[in-house]
PDB file of C-alpha atoms and ligand atoms in Angstrom:
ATOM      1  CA  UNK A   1     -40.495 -25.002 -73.798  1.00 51.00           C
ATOM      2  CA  UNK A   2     -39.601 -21.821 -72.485  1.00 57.00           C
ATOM      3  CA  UNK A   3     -36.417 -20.718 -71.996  1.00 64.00           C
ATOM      4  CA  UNK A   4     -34.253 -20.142 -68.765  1.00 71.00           C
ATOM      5  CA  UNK A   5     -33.668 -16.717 -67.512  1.00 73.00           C
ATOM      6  CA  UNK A   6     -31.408 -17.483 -64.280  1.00 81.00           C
ATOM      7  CA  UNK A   7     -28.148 -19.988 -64.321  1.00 89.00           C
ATOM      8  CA  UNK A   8     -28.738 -23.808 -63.847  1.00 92.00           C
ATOM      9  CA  UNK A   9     -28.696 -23.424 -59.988  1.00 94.00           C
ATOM     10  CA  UNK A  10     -31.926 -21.229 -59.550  1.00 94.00           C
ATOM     11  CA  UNK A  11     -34.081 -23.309 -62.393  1.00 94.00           C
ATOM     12  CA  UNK A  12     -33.013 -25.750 -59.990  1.00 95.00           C
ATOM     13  CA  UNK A  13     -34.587 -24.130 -57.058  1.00 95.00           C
ATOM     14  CA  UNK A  14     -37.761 -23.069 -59.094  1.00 95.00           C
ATOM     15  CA  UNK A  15     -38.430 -26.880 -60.384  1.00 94.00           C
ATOM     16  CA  UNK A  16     -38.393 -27.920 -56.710  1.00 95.00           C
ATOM     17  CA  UNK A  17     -40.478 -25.477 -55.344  1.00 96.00           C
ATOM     18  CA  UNK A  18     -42.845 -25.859 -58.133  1.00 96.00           C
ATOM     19  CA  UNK A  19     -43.385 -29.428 -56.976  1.00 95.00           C
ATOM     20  CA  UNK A  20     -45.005 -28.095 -53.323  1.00 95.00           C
ATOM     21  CA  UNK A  21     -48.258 -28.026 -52.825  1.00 92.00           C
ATOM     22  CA  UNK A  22     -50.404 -25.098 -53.838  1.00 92.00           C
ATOM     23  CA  UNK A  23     -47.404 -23.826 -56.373  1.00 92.00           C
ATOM     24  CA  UNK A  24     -47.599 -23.749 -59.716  1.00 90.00           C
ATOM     25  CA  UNK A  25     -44.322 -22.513 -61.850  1.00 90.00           C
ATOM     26  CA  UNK A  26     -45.100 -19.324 -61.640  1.00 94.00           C
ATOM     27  CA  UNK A  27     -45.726 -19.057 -58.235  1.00 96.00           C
ATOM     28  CA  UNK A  28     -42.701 -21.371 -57.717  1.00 96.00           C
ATOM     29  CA  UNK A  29     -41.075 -18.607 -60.093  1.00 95.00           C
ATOM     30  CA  UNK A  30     -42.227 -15.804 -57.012  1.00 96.00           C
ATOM     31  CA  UNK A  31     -41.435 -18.249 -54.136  1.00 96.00           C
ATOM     32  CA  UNK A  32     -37.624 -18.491 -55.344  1.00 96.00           C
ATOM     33  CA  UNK A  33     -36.987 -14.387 -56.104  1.00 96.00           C
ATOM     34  CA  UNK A  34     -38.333 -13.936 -53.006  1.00 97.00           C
ATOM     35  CA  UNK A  35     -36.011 -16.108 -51.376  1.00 97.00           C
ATOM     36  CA  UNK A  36     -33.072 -14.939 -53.672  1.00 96.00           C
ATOM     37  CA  UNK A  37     -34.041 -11.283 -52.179  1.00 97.00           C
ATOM     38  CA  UNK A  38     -34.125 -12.546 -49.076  1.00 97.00           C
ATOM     39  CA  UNK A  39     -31.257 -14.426 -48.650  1.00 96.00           C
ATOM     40  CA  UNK A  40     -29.702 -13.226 -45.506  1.00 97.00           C
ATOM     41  CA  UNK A  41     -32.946 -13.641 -43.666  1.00 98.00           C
ATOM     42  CA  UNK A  42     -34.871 -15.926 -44.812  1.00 97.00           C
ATOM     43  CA  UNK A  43     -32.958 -17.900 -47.290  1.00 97.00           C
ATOM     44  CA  UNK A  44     -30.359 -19.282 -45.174  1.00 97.00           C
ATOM     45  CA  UNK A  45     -32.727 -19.816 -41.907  1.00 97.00           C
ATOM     46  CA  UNK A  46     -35.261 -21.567 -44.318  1.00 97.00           C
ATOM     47  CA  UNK A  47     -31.921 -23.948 -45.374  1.00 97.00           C
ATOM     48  CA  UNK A  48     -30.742 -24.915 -41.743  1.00 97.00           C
ATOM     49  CA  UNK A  49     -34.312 -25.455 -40.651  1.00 96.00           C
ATOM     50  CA  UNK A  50     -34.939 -27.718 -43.894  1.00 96.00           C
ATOM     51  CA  UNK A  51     -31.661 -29.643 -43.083  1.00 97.00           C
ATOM     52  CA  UNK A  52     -32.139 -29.837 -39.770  1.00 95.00           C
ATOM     53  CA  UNK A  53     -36.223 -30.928 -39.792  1.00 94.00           C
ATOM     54  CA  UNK A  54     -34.769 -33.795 -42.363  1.00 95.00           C
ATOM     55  CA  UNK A  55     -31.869 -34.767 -39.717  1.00 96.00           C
ATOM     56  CA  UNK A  56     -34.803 -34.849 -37.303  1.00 96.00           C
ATOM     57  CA  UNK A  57     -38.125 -35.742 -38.154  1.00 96.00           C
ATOM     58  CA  UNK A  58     -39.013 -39.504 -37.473  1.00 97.00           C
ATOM     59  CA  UNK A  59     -42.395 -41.365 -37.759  1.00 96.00           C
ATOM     60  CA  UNK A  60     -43.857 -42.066 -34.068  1.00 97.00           C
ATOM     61  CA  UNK A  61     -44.237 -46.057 -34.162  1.00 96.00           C
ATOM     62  CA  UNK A  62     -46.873 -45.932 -31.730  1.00 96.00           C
ATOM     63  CA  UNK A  63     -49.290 -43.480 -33.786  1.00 97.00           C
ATOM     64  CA  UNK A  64     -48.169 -43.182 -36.871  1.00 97.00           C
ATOM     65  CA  UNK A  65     -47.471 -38.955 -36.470  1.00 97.00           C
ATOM     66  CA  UNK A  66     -44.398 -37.315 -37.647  1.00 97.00           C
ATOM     67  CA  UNK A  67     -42.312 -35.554 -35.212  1.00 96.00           C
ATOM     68  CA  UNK A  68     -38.696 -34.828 -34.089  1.00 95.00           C
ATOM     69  CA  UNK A  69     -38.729 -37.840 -31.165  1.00 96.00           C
ATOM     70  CA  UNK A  70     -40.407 -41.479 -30.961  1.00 96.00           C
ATOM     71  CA  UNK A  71     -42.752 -42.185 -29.147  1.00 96.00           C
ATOM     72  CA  UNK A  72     -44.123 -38.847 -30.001  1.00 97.00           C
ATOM     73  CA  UNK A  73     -44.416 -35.706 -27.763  1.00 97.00           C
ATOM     74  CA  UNK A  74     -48.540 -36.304 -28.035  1.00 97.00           C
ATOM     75  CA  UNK A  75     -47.959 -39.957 -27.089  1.00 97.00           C
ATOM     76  CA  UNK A  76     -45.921 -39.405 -24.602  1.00 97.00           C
ATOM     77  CA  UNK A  77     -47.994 -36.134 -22.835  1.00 97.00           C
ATOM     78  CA  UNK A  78     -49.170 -37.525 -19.565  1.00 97.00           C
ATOM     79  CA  UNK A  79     -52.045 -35.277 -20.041  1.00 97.00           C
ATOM     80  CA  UNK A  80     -53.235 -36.952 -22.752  1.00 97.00           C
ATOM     81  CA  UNK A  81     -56.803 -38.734 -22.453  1.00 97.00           C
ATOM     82  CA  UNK A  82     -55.167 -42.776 -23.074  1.00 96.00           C
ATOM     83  CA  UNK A  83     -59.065 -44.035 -23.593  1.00 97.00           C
ATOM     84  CA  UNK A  84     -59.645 -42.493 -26.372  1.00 97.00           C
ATOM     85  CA  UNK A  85     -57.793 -42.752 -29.984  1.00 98.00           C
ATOM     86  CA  UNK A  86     -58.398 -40.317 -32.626  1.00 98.00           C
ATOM     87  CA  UNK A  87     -58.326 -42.618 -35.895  1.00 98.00           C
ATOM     88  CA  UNK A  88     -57.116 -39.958 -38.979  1.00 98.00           C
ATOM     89  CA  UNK A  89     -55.869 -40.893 -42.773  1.00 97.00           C
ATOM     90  CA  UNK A  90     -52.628 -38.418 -42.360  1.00 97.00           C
ATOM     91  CA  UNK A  91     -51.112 -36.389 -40.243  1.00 97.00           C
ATOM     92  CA  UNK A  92     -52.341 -33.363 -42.065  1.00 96.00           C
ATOM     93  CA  UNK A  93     -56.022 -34.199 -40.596  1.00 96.00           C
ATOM     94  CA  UNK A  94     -54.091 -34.596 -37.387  1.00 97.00           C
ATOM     95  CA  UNK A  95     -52.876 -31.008 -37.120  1.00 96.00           C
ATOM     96  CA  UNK A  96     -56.195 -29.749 -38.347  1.00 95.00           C
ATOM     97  CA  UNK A  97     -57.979 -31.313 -35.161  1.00 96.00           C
ATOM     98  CA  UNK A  98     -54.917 -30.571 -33.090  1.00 96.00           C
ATOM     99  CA  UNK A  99     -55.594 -26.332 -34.289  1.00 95.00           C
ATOM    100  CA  UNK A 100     -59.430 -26.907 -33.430  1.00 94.00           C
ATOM    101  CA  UNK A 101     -58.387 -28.212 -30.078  1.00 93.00           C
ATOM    102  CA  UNK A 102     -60.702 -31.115 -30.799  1.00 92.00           C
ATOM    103  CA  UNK A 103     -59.836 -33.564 -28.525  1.00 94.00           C
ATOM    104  CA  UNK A 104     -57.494 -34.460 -25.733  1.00 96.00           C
ATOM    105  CA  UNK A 105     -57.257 -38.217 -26.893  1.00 97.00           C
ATOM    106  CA  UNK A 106     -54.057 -40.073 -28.539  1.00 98.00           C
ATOM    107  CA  UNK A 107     -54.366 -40.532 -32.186  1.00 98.00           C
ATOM    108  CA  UNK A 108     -53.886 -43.382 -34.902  1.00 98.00           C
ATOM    109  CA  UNK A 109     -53.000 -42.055 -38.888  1.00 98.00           C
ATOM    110  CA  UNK A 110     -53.546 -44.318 -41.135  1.00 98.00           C
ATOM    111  CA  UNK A 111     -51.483 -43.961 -43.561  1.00 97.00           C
ATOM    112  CA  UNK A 112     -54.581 -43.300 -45.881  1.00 96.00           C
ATOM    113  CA  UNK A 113     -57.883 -44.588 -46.433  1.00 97.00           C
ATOM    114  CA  UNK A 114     -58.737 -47.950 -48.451  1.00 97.00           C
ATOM    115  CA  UNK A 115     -59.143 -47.077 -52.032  1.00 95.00           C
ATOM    116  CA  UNK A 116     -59.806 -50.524 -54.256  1.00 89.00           C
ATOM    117  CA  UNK A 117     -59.842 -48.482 -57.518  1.00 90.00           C
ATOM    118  CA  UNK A 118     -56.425 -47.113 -56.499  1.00 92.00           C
ATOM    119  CA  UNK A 119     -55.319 -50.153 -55.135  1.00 94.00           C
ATOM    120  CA  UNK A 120     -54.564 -48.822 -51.742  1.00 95.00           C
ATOM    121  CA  UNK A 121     -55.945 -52.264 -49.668  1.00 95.00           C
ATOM    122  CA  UNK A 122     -55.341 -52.719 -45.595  1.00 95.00           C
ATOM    123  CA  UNK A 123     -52.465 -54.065 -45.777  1.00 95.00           C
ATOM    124  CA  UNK A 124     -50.624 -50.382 -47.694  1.00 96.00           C
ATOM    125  CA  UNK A 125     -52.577 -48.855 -44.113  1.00 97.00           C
ATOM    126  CA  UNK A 126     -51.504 -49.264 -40.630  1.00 97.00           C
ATOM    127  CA  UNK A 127     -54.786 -51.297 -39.577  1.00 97.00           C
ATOM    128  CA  UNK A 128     -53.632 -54.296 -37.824  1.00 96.00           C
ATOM    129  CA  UNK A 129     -51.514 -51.618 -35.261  1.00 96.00           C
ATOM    130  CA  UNK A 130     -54.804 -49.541 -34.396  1.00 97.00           C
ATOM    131  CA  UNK A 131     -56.737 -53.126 -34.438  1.00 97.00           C
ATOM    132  CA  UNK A 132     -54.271 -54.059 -31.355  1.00 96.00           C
ATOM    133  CA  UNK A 133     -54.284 -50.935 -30.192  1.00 96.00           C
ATOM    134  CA  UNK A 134     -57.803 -50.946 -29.812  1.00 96.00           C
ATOM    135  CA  UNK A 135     -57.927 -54.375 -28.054  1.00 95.00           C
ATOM    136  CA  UNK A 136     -55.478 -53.082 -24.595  1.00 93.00           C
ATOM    137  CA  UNK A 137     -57.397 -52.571 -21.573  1.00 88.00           C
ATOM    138  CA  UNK A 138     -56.665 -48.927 -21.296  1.00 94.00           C
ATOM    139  CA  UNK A 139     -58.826 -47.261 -24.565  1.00 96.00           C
ATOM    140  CA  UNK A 140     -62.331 -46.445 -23.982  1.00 97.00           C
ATOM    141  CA  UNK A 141     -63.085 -45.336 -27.621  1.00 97.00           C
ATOM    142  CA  UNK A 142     -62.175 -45.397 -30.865  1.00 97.00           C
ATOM    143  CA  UNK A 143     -63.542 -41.916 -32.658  1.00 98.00           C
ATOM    144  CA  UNK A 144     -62.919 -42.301 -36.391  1.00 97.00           C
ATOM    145  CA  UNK A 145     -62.263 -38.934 -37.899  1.00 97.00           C
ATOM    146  CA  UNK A 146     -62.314 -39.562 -41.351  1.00 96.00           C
ATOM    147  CA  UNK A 147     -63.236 -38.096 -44.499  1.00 94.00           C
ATOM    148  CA  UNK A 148     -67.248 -37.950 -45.372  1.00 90.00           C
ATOM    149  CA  UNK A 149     -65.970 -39.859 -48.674  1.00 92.00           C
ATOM    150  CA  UNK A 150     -66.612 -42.871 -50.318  1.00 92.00           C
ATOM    151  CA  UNK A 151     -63.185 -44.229 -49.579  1.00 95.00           C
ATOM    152  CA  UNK A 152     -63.601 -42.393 -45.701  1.00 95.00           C
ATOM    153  CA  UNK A 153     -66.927 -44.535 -45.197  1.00 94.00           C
ATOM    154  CA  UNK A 154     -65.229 -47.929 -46.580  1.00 95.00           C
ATOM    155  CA  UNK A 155     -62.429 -47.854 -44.473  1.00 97.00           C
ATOM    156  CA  UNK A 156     -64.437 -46.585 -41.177  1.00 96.00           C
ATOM    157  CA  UNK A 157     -66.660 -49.831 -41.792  1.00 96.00           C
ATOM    158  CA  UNK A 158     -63.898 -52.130 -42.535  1.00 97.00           C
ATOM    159  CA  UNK A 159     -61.972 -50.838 -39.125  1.00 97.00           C
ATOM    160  CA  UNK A 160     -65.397 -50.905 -37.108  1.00 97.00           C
ATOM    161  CA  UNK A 161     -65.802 -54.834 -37.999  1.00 96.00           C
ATOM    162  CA  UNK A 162     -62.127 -55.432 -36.866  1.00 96.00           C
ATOM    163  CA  UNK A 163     -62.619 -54.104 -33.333  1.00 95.00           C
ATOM    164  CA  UNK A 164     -66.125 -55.558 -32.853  1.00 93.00           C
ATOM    165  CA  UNK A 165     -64.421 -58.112 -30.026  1.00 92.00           C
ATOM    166  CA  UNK A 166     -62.609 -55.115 -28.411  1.00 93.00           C
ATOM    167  CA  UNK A 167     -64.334 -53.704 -25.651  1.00 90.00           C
ATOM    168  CA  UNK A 168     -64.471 -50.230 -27.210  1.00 96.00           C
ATOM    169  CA  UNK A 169     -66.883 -47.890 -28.203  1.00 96.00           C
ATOM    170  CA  UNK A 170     -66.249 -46.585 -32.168  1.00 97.00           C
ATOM    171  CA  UNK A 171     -67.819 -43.475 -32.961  1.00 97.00           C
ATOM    172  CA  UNK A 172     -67.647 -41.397 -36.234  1.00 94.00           C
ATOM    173  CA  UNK A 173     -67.534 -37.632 -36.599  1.00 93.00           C
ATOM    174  CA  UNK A 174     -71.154 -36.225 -37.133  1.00 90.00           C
ATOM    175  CA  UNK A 175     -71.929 -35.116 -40.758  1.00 88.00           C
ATOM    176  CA  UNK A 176     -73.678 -31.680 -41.036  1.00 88.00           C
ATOM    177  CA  UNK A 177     -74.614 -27.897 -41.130  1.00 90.00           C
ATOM    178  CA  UNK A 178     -70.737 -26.381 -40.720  1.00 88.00           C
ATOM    179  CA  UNK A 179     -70.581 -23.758 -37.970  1.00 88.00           C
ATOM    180  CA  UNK A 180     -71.634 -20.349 -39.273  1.00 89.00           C
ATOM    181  CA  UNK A 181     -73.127 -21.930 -42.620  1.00 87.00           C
ATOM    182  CA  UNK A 182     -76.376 -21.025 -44.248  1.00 91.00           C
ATOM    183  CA  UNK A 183     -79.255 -24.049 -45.106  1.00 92.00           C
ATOM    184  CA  UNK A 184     -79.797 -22.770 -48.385  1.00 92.00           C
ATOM    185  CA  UNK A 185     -76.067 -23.131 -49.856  1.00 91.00           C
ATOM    186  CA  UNK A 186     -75.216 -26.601 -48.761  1.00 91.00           C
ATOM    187  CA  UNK A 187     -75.438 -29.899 -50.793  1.00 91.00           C
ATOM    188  CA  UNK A 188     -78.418 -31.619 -50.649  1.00 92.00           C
ATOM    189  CA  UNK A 189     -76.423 -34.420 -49.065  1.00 89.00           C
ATOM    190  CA  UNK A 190     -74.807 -32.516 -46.286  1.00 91.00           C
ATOM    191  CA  UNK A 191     -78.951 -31.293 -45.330  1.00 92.00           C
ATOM    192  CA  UNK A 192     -79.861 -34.777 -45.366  1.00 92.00           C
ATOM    193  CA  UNK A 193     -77.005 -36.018 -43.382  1.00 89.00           C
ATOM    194  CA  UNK A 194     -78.044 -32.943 -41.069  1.00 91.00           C
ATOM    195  CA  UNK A 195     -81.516 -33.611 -40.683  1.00 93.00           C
ATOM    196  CA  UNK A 196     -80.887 -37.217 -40.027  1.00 91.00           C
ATOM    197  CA  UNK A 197     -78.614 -36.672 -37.440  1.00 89.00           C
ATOM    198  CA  UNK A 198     -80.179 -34.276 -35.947  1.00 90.00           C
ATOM    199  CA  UNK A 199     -79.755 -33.741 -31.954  1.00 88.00           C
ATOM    200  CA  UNK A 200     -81.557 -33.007 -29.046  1.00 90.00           C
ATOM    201  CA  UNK A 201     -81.869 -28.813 -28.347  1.00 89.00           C
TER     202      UNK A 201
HETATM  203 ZN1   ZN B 301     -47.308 -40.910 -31.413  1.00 53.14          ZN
END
């Protein structure tokens, strides 16, 4: 093991940053010099907003989003398109649509997607709520914007059999040729997918 160059405090700070997503020790190593550098204006804005975002932050009971108030501020914009609900696994997938500008719906996350050889089954997910949610008067559609996975697929069929009975339409997100991509470097799944779904010019 190697050994520690700062006091106990900054390995601290290193083995916590280390455990974020996309850094490794050595960029956590980077990440916490920086900050040590930087500590007048960055270090101790990046500490109140950390305490404060954990003071804050609460899970909107309605859709499953994370935010600073519940209901959350999508479910609660009156602009919002109420026939339509945006099914996602996480809340990451619902920024992502929420940066494309992809729809003007409510959304549902999940929580995940079914995964029997991980032994994530419907009841770890927050199925029944979009199931009921599905079933009031006021949604239209149910657009399930899920991952072109194995695990994606499973769980879009198993939620498309539970709200058969409700008068909604469920439609998936189309599989194919990404904007500004060439034929001849996709997978020869994503061309079929294309091809078969191809659309009316
Ligand atoms: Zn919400």
């Amino acid at each position: 093991m190697a050994s520690s160059v700062a006091g106990p405090e900054i390995e601290r700070l290193i083995q916590l940053l280390a455990r974020l997503p996309g850094l490794g020790p050595r960029s956590a190593r980077r990440a916490a010099l920086h900050l040590i550098k930087k500590r007048e204006v960055l270090m101790a804005p990046l500490t109140s907003a950390l305490q404060v975002a954990m003071d804050k932050i609460v899970v909107c009971r309605t859709c499953g989003n994370i935010d600073t108030q519940n209901p959350c501020t999508i479910c609660t914009d009156p602009r919002r398109d109420r026939a339509i609900i945006v099914v996602v696994a996480d809340v990451a997938d619902l920024w992502a649509l929420e940066r494309a500008h992809a729809s003007n719906g409510l959304y549902h996350v999940l929580g995940g997607t079914l995964s029997p050889l991980d032994g994530v089954g419907p009841q770890d997910l927050t199925i029944d709520a979009l199931v009921s949610r599905a079933h009031h008067d006021s949604v239209q559609e149910v657009i399930l914007a899920l991952n072109a996975t194995v695990d994606g697929q499973t769980t879009a069929h198993y939620i498309t059999d539970l709200v058969q009975d409700a008068n909604v339409k469920v439609t998936r997100l189309a599989h194919g040729v990404p904007v500004g991509g060439e034929l001849d470097y996709l997978d020869e799944g994503t061309l079929a997918a294309a091809v078969r779904q191809r659309t009316l010019f």
